[in-house]
mmCIF file with all atom_site columns, C-alpha atoms and ligand atoms in Angstrom:
data_model
loop_
_atom_site.group_PDB
_atom_site.id
_atom_site.type_symbol
_atom_site.label_atom_id
_atom_site.label_alt_id
_atom_site.label_comp_id
_atom_site.label_asym_id
_atom_site.label_entity_id
_atom_site.label_seq_id
_atom_site.pdbx_PDB_ins_code
_atom_site.Cartn_x
_atom_site.Cartn_y
_atom_site.Cartn_z
_atom_site.occupancy
_atom_site.B_iso_or_equiv
_atom_site.pdbx_formal_charge
_atom_site.auth_seq_id
_atom_site.auth_comp_id
_atom_site.auth_asym_id
_atom_site.auth_atom_id
_atom_site.pdbx_PDB_model_num
ATOM   1   C CA  . MET A 1 1   ? 229.840 -33.243 224.741 1.00 0.00 ? 1   MET A CA  1
ATOM   2   C CA  . ARG A 1 2   ? 231.716 -36.128 226.008 1.00 0.00 ? 2   ARG A CA  1
ATOM   3   C CA  . ARG A 1 3   ? 234.929 -35.730 228.038 1.00 0.00 ? 3   ARG A CA  1
ATOM   4   C CA  . ILE A 1 4   ? 237.737 -37.186 228.889 1.00 0.00 ? 4   ILE A CA  1
ATOM   5   C CA  . LEU A 1 5   ? 240.739 -36.121 231.317 1.00 0.00 ? 5   LEU A CA  1
ATOM   6   C CA  . ILE A 1 6   ? 244.591 -36.514 230.375 1.00 0.00 ? 6   ILE A CA  1
ATOM   7   C CA  . ALA A 1 7   ? 247.061 -37.610 233.229 1.00 0.00 ? 7   ALA A CA  1
ATOM   8   C CA  . THR A 1 8   ? 249.926 -35.340 232.146 1.00 0.00 ? 8   THR A CA  1
ATOM   9   C CA  . SER A 1 9   ? 251.777 -32.180 233.135 1.00 0.00 ? 9   SER A CA  1
ATOM   10  C CA  . ASN A 1 10  ? 252.859 -32.251 229.568 1.00 0.00 ? 10  ASN A CA  1
ATOM   11  C CA  . ALA A 1 11  ? 251.269 -28.870 227.753 1.00 0.00 ? 11  ALA A CA  1
ATOM   12  C CA  . GLY A 1 12  ? 252.155 -30.446 224.472 1.00 0.00 ? 12  GLY A CA  1
ATOM   13  C CA  . LYS A 1 13  ? 250.483 -33.537 224.753 1.00 0.00 ? 13  LYS A CA  1
ATOM   14  C CA  . LEU A 1 14  ? 247.473 -32.126 225.912 1.00 0.00 ? 14  LEU A CA  1
ATOM   15  C CA  . ARG A 1 15  ? 247.687 -29.793 223.044 1.00 0.00 ? 15  ARG A CA  1
ATOM   16  C CA  . ASP A 1 16  ? 247.743 -32.449 220.808 1.00 0.00 ? 16  ASP A CA  1
ATOM   17  C CA  . PHE A 1 17  ? 245.182 -34.537 222.759 1.00 0.00 ? 17  PHE A CA  1
ATOM   18  C CA  . ALA A 1 18  ? 242.901 -31.486 222.376 1.00 0.00 ? 18  ALA A CA  1
ATOM   19  C CA  . GLY A 1 19  ? 243.436 -30.892 218.590 1.00 0.00 ? 19  GLY A CA  1
ATOM   20  C CA  . ALA A 1 20  ? 242.365 -34.500 217.546 1.00 0.00 ? 20  ALA A CA  1
ATOM   21  C CA  . ALA A 1 21  ? 239.661 -35.164 219.987 1.00 0.00 ? 21  ALA A CA  1
ATOM   22  C CA  . MET A 1 22  ? 237.650 -31.932 218.775 1.00 0.00 ? 22  MET A CA  1
ATOM   23  C CA  . VAL A 1 23  ? 237.006 -33.652 215.719 1.00 0.00 ? 23  VAL A CA  1
ATOM   24  C CA  . HIS A 1 24  ? 235.340 -36.092 217.422 1.00 0.00 ? 24  HIS A CA  1
ATOM   25  C CA  . GLY A 1 25  ? 233.254 -33.758 219.760 1.00 0.00 ? 25  GLY A CA  1
ATOM   26  C CA  . ILE A 1 26  ? 235.080 -34.862 222.555 1.00 0.00 ? 26  ILE A CA  1
ATOM   27  C CA  . GLU A 1 27  ? 236.176 -32.566 225.260 1.00 0.00 ? 27  GLU A CA  1
ATOM   28  C CA  . ILE A 1 28  ? 239.809 -32.488 226.509 1.00 0.00 ? 28  ILE A CA  1
ATOM   29  C CA  . GLY A 1 29  ? 240.747 -31.377 229.980 1.00 0.00 ? 29  GLY A CA  1
ATOM   30  C CA  . GLY A 1 30  ? 243.463 -31.828 232.508 1.00 0.00 ? 30  GLY A CA  1
ATOM   31  C CA  . ILE A 1 31  ? 243.456 -33.689 235.964 1.00 0.00 ? 31  ILE A CA  1
ATOM   32  C CA  . PRO A 1 32  ? 242.509 -31.005 238.703 1.00 0.00 ? 32  PRO A CA  1
ATOM   33  C CA  . ASN A 1 33  ? 245.924 -30.501 240.688 1.00 0.00 ? 33  ASN A CA  1
ATOM   34  C CA  . PHE A 1 34  ? 247.697 -32.817 239.132 1.00 0.00 ? 34  PHE A CA  1
ATOM   35  C CA  . ASN A 1 35  ? 251.113 -31.558 239.968 1.00 0.00 ? 35  ASN A CA  1
ATOM   36  C CA  . SER A 1 36  ? 250.453 -32.012 243.332 1.00 0.00 ? 36  SER A CA  1
ATOM   37  C CA  . LEU A 1 37  ? 249.220 -35.564 242.985 1.00 0.00 ? 37  LEU A CA  1
ATOM   38  C CA  . PRO A 1 38  ? 251.707 -38.326 244.333 1.00 0.00 ? 38  PRO A CA  1
ATOM   39  C CA  . LEU A 1 39  ? 253.951 -39.589 241.200 1.00 0.00 ? 39  LEU A CA  1
ATOM   40  C CA  . VAL A 1 40  ? 252.822 -42.747 239.893 1.00 0.00 ? 40  VAL A CA  1
ATOM   41  C CA  . VAL A 1 41  ? 255.883 -45.101 239.797 1.00 0.00 ? 41  VAL A CA  1
ATOM   42  C CA  . GLU A 1 42  ? 256.213 -46.379 235.989 1.00 0.00 ? 42  GLU A CA  1
ATOM   43  C CA  . ASP A 1 43  ? 258.042 -49.911 237.103 1.00 0.00 ? 43  ASP A CA  1
ATOM   44  C CA  . GLY A 1 44  ? 255.934 -52.347 235.049 1.00 0.00 ? 44  GLY A CA  1
ATOM   45  C CA  . SER A 1 45  ? 257.759 -54.335 231.990 1.00 0.00 ? 45  SER A CA  1
ATOM   46  C CA  . THR A 1 46  ? 255.416 -53.502 229.515 1.00 0.00 ? 46  THR A CA  1
ATOM   47  C CA  . PHE A 1 47  ? 254.002 -49.979 228.318 1.00 0.00 ? 47  PHE A CA  1
ATOM   48  C CA  . GLU A 1 48  ? 250.345 -51.612 228.618 1.00 0.00 ? 48  GLU A CA  1
ATOM   49  C CA  . GLU A 1 49  ? 250.970 -52.272 232.633 1.00 0.00 ? 49  GLU A CA  1
ATOM   50  C CA  . ASN A 1 50  ? 252.587 -48.527 232.868 1.00 0.00 ? 50  ASN A CA  1
ATOM   51  C CA  . ALA A 1 51  ? 249.850 -46.953 231.100 1.00 0.00 ? 51  ALA A CA  1
ATOM   52  C CA  . ARG A 1 52  ? 246.700 -48.978 232.996 1.00 0.00 ? 52  ARG A CA  1
ATOM   53  C CA  . LYS A 1 53  ? 248.621 -48.400 236.393 1.00 0.00 ? 53  LYS A CA  1
ATOM   54  C CA  . LYS A 1 54  ? 248.954 -45.092 235.787 1.00 0.00 ? 54  LYS A CA  1
ATOM   55  C CA  . ALA A 1 55  ? 245.079 -44.350 234.608 1.00 0.00 ? 55  ALA A CA  1
ATOM   56  C CA  . GLU A 1 56  ? 243.918 -46.310 237.272 1.00 0.00 ? 56  GLU A CA  1
ATOM   57  C CA  . GLU A 1 57  ? 245.448 -44.643 240.143 1.00 0.00 ? 57  GLU A CA  1
ATOM   58  C CA  . TYR A 1 58  ? 244.929 -40.938 238.922 1.00 0.00 ? 58  TYR A CA  1
ATOM   59  C CA  . SER A 1 59  ? 241.193 -41.906 238.088 1.00 0.00 ? 59  SER A CA  1
ATOM   60  C CA  . LEU A 1 60  ? 240.690 -42.177 241.490 1.00 0.00 ? 60  LEU A CA  1
ATOM   61  C CA  . HIS A 1 61  ? 241.427 -38.527 241.865 1.00 0.00 ? 61  HIS A CA  1
ATOM   62  C CA  . ALA A 1 62  ? 238.836 -37.574 239.473 1.00 0.00 ? 62  ALA A CA  1
ATOM   63  C CA  . PRO A 1 63  ? 235.815 -39.774 240.613 1.00 0.00 ? 63  PRO A CA  1
ATOM   64  C CA  . GLY A 1 64  ? 233.416 -40.644 237.659 1.00 0.00 ? 64  GLY A CA  1
ATOM   65  C CA  . GLU A 1 65  ? 235.563 -39.249 234.931 1.00 0.00 ? 65  GLU A CA  1
ATOM   66  C CA  . ILE A 1 66  ? 237.359 -41.053 232.119 1.00 0.00 ? 66  ILE A CA  1
ATOM   67  C CA  . VAL A 1 67  ? 241.076 -40.775 232.875 1.00 0.00 ? 67  VAL A CA  1
ATOM   68  C CA  . VAL A 1 68  ? 243.855 -41.493 230.034 1.00 0.00 ? 68  VAL A CA  1
ATOM   69  C CA  . ALA A 1 69  ? 247.268 -42.184 230.411 1.00 0.00 ? 69  ALA A CA  1
ATOM   70  C CA  . ASP A 1 70  ? 250.074 -43.107 228.203 1.00 0.00 ? 70  ASP A CA  1
ATOM   71  C CA  . ASP A 1 71  ? 253.294 -44.876 228.126 1.00 0.00 ? 71  ASP A CA  1
ATOM   72  C CA  . SER A 1 72  ? 255.464 -44.925 225.007 1.00 0.00 ? 72  SER A CA  1
ATOM   73  C CA  . GLY A 1 73  ? 259.074 -45.494 224.156 1.00 0.00 ? 73  GLY A CA  1
ATOM   74  C CA  . LEU A 1 74  ? 261.491 -47.173 221.369 1.00 0.00 ? 74  LEU A CA  1
ATOM   75  C CA  . GLU A 1 75  ? 261.717 -50.918 220.864 1.00 0.00 ? 75  GLU A CA  1
ATOM   76  C CA  . VAL A 1 76  ? 265.100 -51.828 218.874 1.00 0.00 ? 76  VAL A CA  1
ATOM   77  C CA  . ASP A 1 77  ? 264.962 -55.523 217.762 1.00 0.00 ? 77  ASP A CA  1
ATOM   78  C CA  . ALA A 1 78  ? 269.000 -55.932 217.566 1.00 0.00 ? 78  ALA A CA  1
ATOM   79  C CA  . LEU A 1 79  ? 268.945 -55.153 221.331 1.00 0.00 ? 79  LEU A CA  1
ATOM   80  C CA  . LYS A 1 80  ? 265.822 -57.400 222.336 1.00 0.00 ? 80  LYS A CA  1
ATOM   81  C CA  . GLY A 1 81  ? 263.588 -54.566 222.542 1.00 0.00 ? 81  GLY A CA  1
ATOM   82  C CA  . ALA A 1 82  ? 265.859 -52.309 224.599 1.00 0.00 ? 82  ALA A CA  1
ATOM   83  C CA  . PRO A 1 83  ? 265.455 -49.507 225.701 1.00 0.00 ? 83  PRO A CA  1
ATOM   84  C CA  . GLY A 1 84  ? 261.614 -50.341 225.529 1.00 0.00 ? 84  GLY A CA  1
ATOM   85  C CA  . VAL A 1 85  ? 260.095 -49.264 229.089 1.00 0.00 ? 85  VAL A CA  1
ATOM   86  C CA  . HIS A 1 86  ? 263.083 -47.529 230.118 1.00 0.00 ? 86  HIS A CA  1
ATOM   87  C CA  . SER A 1 87  ? 263.369 -45.456 226.966 1.00 0.00 ? 87  SER A CA  1
ATOM   88  C CA  . ALA A 1 88  ? 263.470 -42.356 229.346 1.00 0.00 ? 88  ALA A CA  1
ATOM   89  C CA  . ARG A 1 89  ? 266.024 -42.927 231.385 1.00 0.00 ? 89  ARG A CA  1
ATOM   90  C CA  . TYR A 1 90  ? 268.065 -45.318 229.185 1.00 0.00 ? 90  TYR A CA  1
ATOM   91  C CA  . ALA A 1 91  ? 271.683 -43.553 229.746 1.00 0.00 ? 91  ALA A CA  1
ATOM   92  C CA  . ALA A 1 92  ? 271.139 -44.240 233.491 1.00 0.00 ? 92  ALA A CA  1
ATOM   93  C CA  . PRO A 1 93  ? 273.802 -45.870 235.208 1.00 0.00 ? 93  PRO A CA  1
ATOM   94  C CA  . ASP A 1 94  ? 271.900 -48.094 237.509 1.00 0.00 ? 94  ASP A CA  1
ATOM   95  C CA  . LEU A 1 95  ? 269.477 -49.462 234.417 1.00 0.00 ? 95  LEU A CA  1
ATOM   96  C CA  . ASP A 1 96  ? 270.702 -53.011 235.243 1.00 0.00 ? 96  ASP A CA  1
ATOM   97  C CA  . GLY A 1 97  ? 267.489 -54.234 236.976 1.00 0.00 ? 97  GLY A CA  1
ATOM   98  C CA  . THR A 1 98  ? 269.039 -54.017 240.396 1.00 0.00 ? 98  THR A CA  1
ATOM   99  C CA  . GLU A 1 99  ? 267.574 -50.528 241.027 1.00 0.00 ? 99  GLU A CA  1
ATOM   100 C CA  . PRO A 1 100 ? 264.096 -49.455 241.535 1.00 0.00 ? 100 PRO A CA  1
ATOM   101 C CA  . HIS A 1 101 ? 262.904 -47.563 238.459 1.00 0.00 ? 101 HIS A CA  1
ATOM   102 C CA  . LEU A 1 102 ? 262.312 -44.149 239.191 1.00 0.00 ? 102 LEU A CA  1
ATOM   103 C CA  . ALA A 1 103 ? 259.668 -42.025 237.277 1.00 0.00 ? 103 ALA A CA  1
ATOM   104 C CA  . ASP A 1 104 ? 261.386 -38.466 237.973 1.00 0.00 ? 104 ASP A CA  1
ATOM   105 C CA  . ALA A 1 105 ? 264.931 -39.551 237.056 1.00 0.00 ? 105 ALA A CA  1
ATOM   106 C CA  . ASN A 1 106 ? 264.738 -39.555 233.551 1.00 0.00 ? 106 ASN A CA  1
ATOM   107 C CA  . THR A 1 107 ? 268.458 -38.901 231.361 1.00 0.00 ? 107 THR A CA  1
ATOM   108 C CA  . ASP A 1 108 ? 268.745 -36.487 228.888 1.00 0.00 ? 108 ASP A CA  1
ATOM   109 C CA  . ASP A 1 109 ? 267.895 -37.093 225.050 1.00 0.00 ? 109 ASP A CA  1
ATOM   110 C CA  . GLU A 1 110 ? 271.509 -37.061 223.877 1.00 0.00 ? 110 GLU A CA  1
ATOM   111 C CA  . ALA A 1 111 ? 272.790 -39.437 226.333 1.00 0.00 ? 111 ALA A CA  1
ATOM   112 C CA  . ASN A 1 112 ? 270.232 -41.784 225.515 1.00 0.00 ? 112 ASN A CA  1
ATOM   113 C CA  . ASN A 1 113 ? 270.685 -41.643 222.222 1.00 0.00 ? 113 ASN A CA  1
ATOM   114 C CA  . ALA A 1 114 ? 274.533 -41.945 222.629 1.00 0.00 ? 114 ALA A CA  1
ATOM   115 C CA  . ARG A 1 115 ? 273.807 -45.500 224.564 1.00 0.00 ? 115 ARG A CA  1
ATOM   116 C CA  . VAL A 1 116 ? 271.564 -46.673 221.829 1.00 0.00 ? 116 VAL A CA  1
ATOM   117 C CA  . LEU A 1 117 ? 274.304 -45.966 219.051 1.00 0.00 ? 117 LEU A CA  1
ATOM   118 C CA  . ARG A 1 118 ? 277.117 -47.277 221.142 1.00 0.00 ? 118 ARG A CA  1
ATOM   119 C CA  . GLU A 1 119 ? 275.212 -50.450 221.563 1.00 0.00 ? 119 GLU A CA  1
ATOM   120 C CA  . LEU A 1 120 ? 274.199 -50.769 217.916 1.00 0.00 ? 120 LEU A CA  1
ATOM   121 C CA  . THR A 1 121 ? 277.769 -50.567 216.759 1.00 0.00 ? 121 THR A CA  1
ATOM   122 C CA  . GLY A 1 122 ? 278.809 -52.555 213.944 1.00 0.00 ? 122 GLY A CA  1
ATOM   123 C CA  . ILE A 1 123 ? 275.217 -53.813 213.298 1.00 0.00 ? 123 ILE A CA  1
ATOM   124 C CA  . PRO A 1 124 ? 274.226 -53.411 209.678 1.00 0.00 ? 124 PRO A CA  1
ATOM   125 C CA  . THR A 1 125 ? 271.215 -51.578 208.385 1.00 0.00 ? 125 THR A CA  1
ATOM   126 C CA  . GLU A 1 126 ? 269.312 -54.753 207.531 1.00 0.00 ? 126 GLU A CA  1
ATOM   127 C CA  . LYS A 1 127 ? 269.469 -55.425 210.917 1.00 0.00 ? 127 LYS A CA  1
ATOM   128 C CA  . ARG A 1 128 ? 268.690 -52.033 212.601 1.00 0.00 ? 128 ARG A CA  1
ATOM   129 C CA  . THR A 1 129 ? 264.840 -52.543 212.994 1.00 0.00 ? 129 THR A CA  1
ATOM   130 C CA  . GLY A 1 130 ? 262.630 -51.067 215.251 1.00 0.00 ? 130 GLY A CA  1
ATOM   131 C CA  . ARG A 1 131 ? 259.343 -49.399 216.512 1.00 0.00 ? 131 ARG A CA  1
ATOM   132 C CA  . PHE A 1 132 ? 258.120 -46.704 218.947 1.00 0.00 ? 132 PHE A CA  1
ATOM   133 C CA  . VAL A 1 133 ? 255.158 -47.565 220.826 1.00 0.00 ? 133 VAL A CA  1
ATOM   134 C CA  . CYS A 1 134 ? 252.781 -45.557 222.288 1.00 0.00 ? 134 CYS A CA  1
ATOM   135 C CA  . VAL A 1 135 ? 249.875 -47.573 224.586 1.00 0.00 ? 135 VAL A CA  1
ATOM   136 C CA  . LEU A 1 136 ? 246.935 -45.076 226.082 1.00 0.00 ? 136 LEU A CA  1
ATOM   137 C CA  . ALA A 1 137 ? 244.842 -46.663 228.680 1.00 0.00 ? 137 ALA A CA  1
ATOM   138 C CA  . ALA A 1 138 ? 241.431 -45.123 229.461 1.00 0.00 ? 138 ALA A CA  1
ATOM   139 C CA  . ALA A 1 139 ? 239.887 -45.858 233.210 1.00 0.00 ? 139 ALA A CA  1
ATOM   140 C CA  . ARG A 1 140 ? 237.052 -44.685 235.631 1.00 0.00 ? 140 ARG A CA  1
ATOM   141 C CA  . ASP A 1 141 ? 237.138 -44.861 239.342 1.00 0.00 ? 141 ASP A CA  1
ATOM   142 C CA  . GLY A 1 142 ? 240.082 -47.314 239.624 1.00 0.00 ? 142 GLY A CA  1
ATOM   143 C CA  . THR A 1 143 ? 239.165 -49.727 236.622 1.00 0.00 ? 143 THR A CA  1
ATOM   144 C CA  . THR A 1 144 ? 240.641 -49.901 233.382 1.00 0.00 ? 144 THR A CA  1
ATOM   145 C CA  . LEU A 1 145 ? 237.878 -49.795 230.395 1.00 0.00 ? 145 LEU A CA  1
ATOM   146 C CA  . GLY A 1 146 ? 240.355 -50.264 227.422 1.00 0.00 ? 146 GLY A CA  1
ATOM   147 C CA  . THR A 1 147 ? 243.792 -49.589 226.079 1.00 0.00 ? 147 THR A CA  1
ATOM   148 C CA  . PHE A 1 148 ? 244.777 -48.844 222.611 1.00 0.00 ? 148 PHE A CA  1
ATOM   149 C CA  . ARG A 1 149 ? 248.385 -49.589 221.159 1.00 0.00 ? 149 ARG A CA  1
ATOM   150 C CA  . GLY A 1 150 ? 249.986 -47.590 218.185 1.00 0.00 ? 150 GLY A CA  1
ATOM   151 C CA  . THR A 1 151 ? 252.977 -48.411 216.455 1.00 0.00 ? 151 THR A CA  1
ATOM   152 C CA  . ALA A 1 152 ? 255.616 -46.707 213.977 1.00 0.00 ? 152 ALA A CA  1
ATOM   153 C CA  . GLU A 1 153 ? 258.144 -49.188 212.425 1.00 0.00 ? 153 GLU A CA  1
ATOM   154 C CA  . GLY A 1 154 ? 261.556 -47.786 211.349 1.00 0.00 ? 154 GLY A CA  1
ATOM   155 C CA  . ILE A 1 155 ? 265.260 -48.199 211.351 1.00 0.00 ? 155 ILE A CA  1
ATOM   156 C CA  . ILE A 1 156 ? 267.801 -46.961 213.697 1.00 0.00 ? 156 ILE A CA  1
ATOM   157 C CA  . LEU A 1 157 ? 270.297 -44.829 211.450 1.00 0.00 ? 157 LEU A CA  1
ATOM   158 C CA  . ASP A 1 158 ? 274.002 -44.512 212.895 1.00 0.00 ? 158 ASP A CA  1
ATOM   159 C CA  . ALA A 1 159 ? 273.866 -40.774 213.259 1.00 0.00 ? 159 ALA A CA  1
ATOM   160 C CA  . PRO A 1 160 ? 271.231 -38.286 214.211 1.00 0.00 ? 160 PRO A CA  1
ATOM   161 C CA  . ARG A 1 161 ? 269.026 -36.316 211.416 1.00 0.00 ? 161 ARG A CA  1
ATOM   162 C CA  . GLY A 1 162 ? 266.855 -33.251 211.815 1.00 0.00 ? 162 GLY A CA  1
ATOM   163 C CA  . LYS A 1 163 ? 266.367 -30.619 214.491 1.00 0.00 ? 163 LYS A CA  1
ATOM   164 C CA  . ASN A 1 164 ? 262.369 -31.066 215.216 1.00 0.00 ? 164 ASN A CA  1
ATOM   165 C CA  . GLY A 1 165 ? 260.591 -33.747 217.703 1.00 0.00 ? 165 GLY A CA  1
ATOM   166 C CA  . PHE A 1 166 ? 262.357 -34.967 220.929 1.00 0.00 ? 166 PHE A CA  1
ATOM   167 C CA  . GLY A 1 167 ? 263.850 -37.915 222.457 1.00 0.00 ? 167 GLY A CA  1
ATOM   168 C CA  . TYR A 1 168 ? 264.959 -40.916 220.042 1.00 0.00 ? 168 TYR A CA  1
ATOM   169 C CA  . ASP A 1 169 ? 263.006 -38.722 216.846 1.00 0.00 ? 169 ASP A CA  1
ATOM   170 C CA  . PRO A 1 170 ? 266.744 -37.788 215.182 1.00 0.00 ? 170 PRO A CA  1
ATOM   171 C CA  . LEU A 1 171 ? 267.772 -41.766 215.148 1.00 0.00 ? 171 LEU A CA  1
ATOM   172 C CA  . PHE A 1 172 ? 264.387 -43.020 213.911 1.00 0.00 ? 172 PHE A CA  1
ATOM   173 C CA  . TYR A 1 173 ? 264.568 -43.473 210.194 1.00 0.00 ? 173 TYR A CA  1
ATOM   174 C CA  . PHE A 1 174 ? 260.435 -43.768 208.706 1.00 0.00 ? 174 PHE A CA  1
ATOM   175 C CA  . PRO A 1 175 ? 261.270 -45.670 205.253 1.00 0.00 ? 175 PRO A CA  1
ATOM   176 C CA  . GLN A 1 176 ? 257.190 -44.836 204.212 1.00 0.00 ? 176 GLN A CA  1
ATOM   177 C CA  . ILE A 1 177 ? 258.375 -41.360 203.635 1.00 0.00 ? 177 ILE A CA  1
ATOM   178 C CA  . GLY A 1 178 ? 261.960 -41.119 203.724 1.00 0.00 ? 178 GLY A CA  1
ATOM   179 C CA  . LYS A 1 179 ? 262.637 -39.274 206.399 1.00 0.00 ? 179 LYS A CA  1
ATOM   180 C CA  . THR A 1 180 ? 263.646 -39.537 210.175 1.00 0.00 ? 180 THR A CA  1
ATOM   181 C CA  . PHE A 1 181 ? 260.904 -38.520 212.840 1.00 0.00 ? 181 PHE A CA  1
ATOM   182 C CA  . ALA A 1 182 ? 262.957 -35.278 213.730 1.00 0.00 ? 182 ALA A CA  1
ATOM   183 C CA  . GLU A 1 183 ? 262.422 -34.266 209.894 1.00 0.00 ? 183 GLU A CA  1
ATOM   184 C CA  . LEU A 1 184 ? 258.957 -34.076 210.312 1.00 0.00 ? 184 LEU A CA  1
ATOM   185 C CA  . SER A 1 185 ? 256.465 -30.953 210.879 1.00 0.00 ? 185 SER A CA  1
ATOM   186 C CA  . ALA A 1 186 ? 254.144 -31.897 213.965 1.00 0.00 ? 186 ALA A CA  1
ATOM   187 C CA  . GLU A 1 187 ? 251.376 -32.675 211.585 1.00 0.00 ? 187 GLU A CA  1
ATOM   188 C CA  . GLU A 1 188 ? 253.312 -35.022 209.750 1.00 0.00 ? 188 GLU A CA  1
ATOM   189 C CA  . LYS A 1 189 ? 254.346 -36.386 213.052 1.00 0.00 ? 189 LYS A CA  1
ATOM   190 C CA  . SER A 1 190 ? 250.849 -36.787 214.447 1.00 0.00 ? 190 SER A CA  1
ATOM   191 C CA  . LYS A 1 191 ? 249.661 -38.514 211.204 1.00 0.00 ? 191 LYS A CA  1
ATOM   192 C CA  . TYR A 1 192 ? 252.862 -40.855 211.092 1.00 0.00 ? 192 TYR A CA  1
ATOM   193 C CA  . SER A 1 193 ? 253.542 -41.606 215.067 1.00 0.00 ? 193 SER A CA  1
ATOM   194 C CA  . HIS A 1 194 ? 252.700 -44.434 217.155 1.00 0.00 ? 194 HIS A CA  1
ATOM   195 C CA  . ARG A 1 195 ? 251.113 -41.495 219.483 1.00 0.00 ? 195 ARG A CA  1
ATOM   196 C CA  . GLY A 1 196 ? 249.037 -40.362 216.526 1.00 0.00 ? 196 GLY A CA  1
ATOM   197 C CA  . ALA A 1 197 ? 247.870 -44.275 215.715 1.00 0.00 ? 197 ALA A CA  1
ATOM   198 C CA  . ALA A 1 198 ? 246.946 -44.711 219.302 1.00 0.00 ? 198 ALA A CA  1
ATOM   199 C CA  . LEU A 1 199 ? 245.049 -41.829 220.052 1.00 0.00 ? 199 LEU A CA  1
ATOM   200 C CA  . ARG A 1 200 ? 243.193 -42.374 217.124 1.00 0.00 ? 200 ARG A CA  1
ATOM   201 C CA  . LYS A 1 201 ? 242.341 -45.829 218.364 1.00 0.00 ? 201 LYS A CA  1
ATOM   202 C CA  . LEU A 1 202 ? 241.121 -44.325 221.584 1.00 0.00 ? 202 LEU A CA  1
ATOM   203 C CA  . LEU A 1 203 ? 238.952 -41.660 219.507 1.00 0.00 ? 203 LEU A CA  1
ATOM   204 C CA  . GLU A 1 204 ? 237.384 -44.309 217.391 1.00 0.00 ? 204 GLU A CA  1
ATOM   205 C CA  . TRP A 1 205 ? 236.416 -46.354 220.849 1.00 0.00 ? 205 TRP A CA  1
ATOM   206 C CA  . CYS A 1 206 ? 235.033 -42.918 222.517 1.00 0.00 ? 206 CYS A CA  1
ATOM   207 C CA  . ASP A 1 207 ? 232.955 -42.810 219.471 1.00 0.00 ? 207 ASP A CA  1
ATOM   208 C CA  . GLY A 1 208 ? 231.490 -46.354 220.191 1.00 0.00 ? 208 GLY A CA  1
ATOM   209 C CA  . ALA A 1 209 ? 231.261 -46.011 223.859 1.00 0.00 ? 209 ALA A CA  1
ATOM   210 C CA  . ARG A 1 210 ? 229.317 -43.200 223.933 1.00 0.00 ? 210 ARG A CA  1
ATOM   211 C CA  . PRO A 1 211 ? 226.972 -43.610 226.890 1.00 0.00 ? 211 PRO A CA  1
HETATM 212 P P1  . LIG B 2 .   ? 256.746 -41.166 227.734 1.00 0.00 ? 301 LIG B P1  1
HETATM 213 O O1  . LIG B 2 .   ? 256.327 -42.144 227.911 1.00 0.00 ? 301 LIG B O1  1
HETATM 214 O O2  . LIG B 2 .   ? 256.119 -39.676 227.405 1.00 0.00 ? 301 LIG B O2  1
HETATM 215 O O3  . LIG B 2 .   ? 257.252 -40.839 229.264 1.00 0.00 ? 301 LIG B O3  1
HETATM 216 O O4  . LIG B 2 .   ? 258.057 -41.362 226.550 1.00 0.00 ? 301 LIG B O4  1
HETATM 217 C C1  . LIG B 2 .   ? 258.995 -41.856 227.364 1.00 0.00 ? 301 LIG B C1  1
HETATM 218 C C2  . LIG B 2 .   ? 260.444 -41.868 226.259 1.00 0.00 ? 301 LIG B C2  1
HETATM 219 O O5  . LIG B 2 .   ? 260.495 -42.707 225.374 1.00 0.00 ? 301 LIG B O5  1
HETATM 220 C C3  . LIG B 2 .   ? 260.722 -40.533 225.849 1.00 0.00 ? 301 LIG B C3  1
HETATM 221 O O6  . LIG B 2 .   ? 261.439 -40.051 227.018 1.00 0.00 ? 301 LIG B O6  1
HETATM 222 C C4  . LIG B 2 .   ? 261.536 -40.480 224.882 1.00 0.00 ? 301 LIG B C4  1
HETATM 223 O O7  . LIG B 2 .   ? 263.031 -40.953 225.204 1.00 0.00 ? 301 LIG B O7  1
HETATM 224 C C5  . LIG B 2 .   ? 260.543 -41.946 224.388 1.00 0.00 ? 301 LIG B C5  1
HETATM 225 N N1  . LIG B 2 .   ? 259.585 -41.538 223.224 1.00 0.00 ? 301 LIG B N1  1
HETATM 226 C C6  . LIG B 2 .   ? 258.402 -41.691 223.528 1.00 0.00 ? 301 LIG B C6  1
HETATM 227 N N2  . LIG B 2 .   ? 257.738 -41.396 222.242 1.00 0.00 ? 301 LIG B N2  1
HETATM 228 C C7  . LIG B 2 .   ? 258.762 -40.669 221.465 1.00 0.00 ? 301 LIG B C7  1
HETATM 229 C C8  . LIG B 2 .   ? 258.528 -40.185 220.229 1.00 0.00 ? 301 LIG B C8  1
HETATM 230 O O8  . LIG B 2 .   ? 257.748 -39.637 219.577 1.00 0.00 ? 301 LIG B O8  1
HETATM 231 N N3  . LIG B 2 .   ? 259.696 -39.325 219.540 1.00 0.00 ? 301 LIG B N3  1
HETATM 232 C C9  . LIG B 2 .   ? 261.230 -39.718 220.382 1.00 0.00 ? 301 LIG B C9  1
HETATM 233 N N4  . LIG B 2 .   ? 261.059 -40.375 221.469 1.00 0.00 ? 301 LIG B N4  1
HETATM 234 C C10 . LIG B 2 .   ? 259.977 -40.547 222.028 1.00 0.00 ? 301 LIG B C10 1
#
């Protein structure tokens, strides 16, 4: 069985990866002692840059293994693509480009959502388009082998709806099934989400790249 290691300390993400990968006969593992490794600073200007940087640096701690890292976020067209790579800490007061981007200084979901809503005040529904983006990068021994991008297109509501999920899910209306991402079950979310789409591309690549 082929194996990939996921560079995350998030048990939920590991479970999602493991469930999807099993169907492809791929074993999923964590990086040994992940939590004691130095944090990789996510200071790239694109999701690809951040995912590659994390995959490459963490792969040096697991020689010979394929290591996968992700970066994800919300792009709102009326906000010129913001919050984008700053999604996790959009409500931080220093987020004006003058301070270094601190990977461990995320702000809470409610504050991030409030900032997006404030900035979209008065913008009509047809101009509230946006997308969730997830990029997965696979690296071995410090070199990226491939990146895989998944997106989900939607509309940013003017008030939250739904109790499931996390982050910007309650604001993200997905017209394809007439629900916000916070109104989806875990199964529906992995079927329609940016993360599910990126993961399916990664797994197809793993199928083709079998040594
Ligand atoms: P990360 O890539 O897991 O660090 O996610 C970055 C940030 O993007 C999160 O903190 C959320 O604010 C946002 N985000 C990424 N994926 C999702 C999602 O599936 N739902 C809601 N928010 C998300």
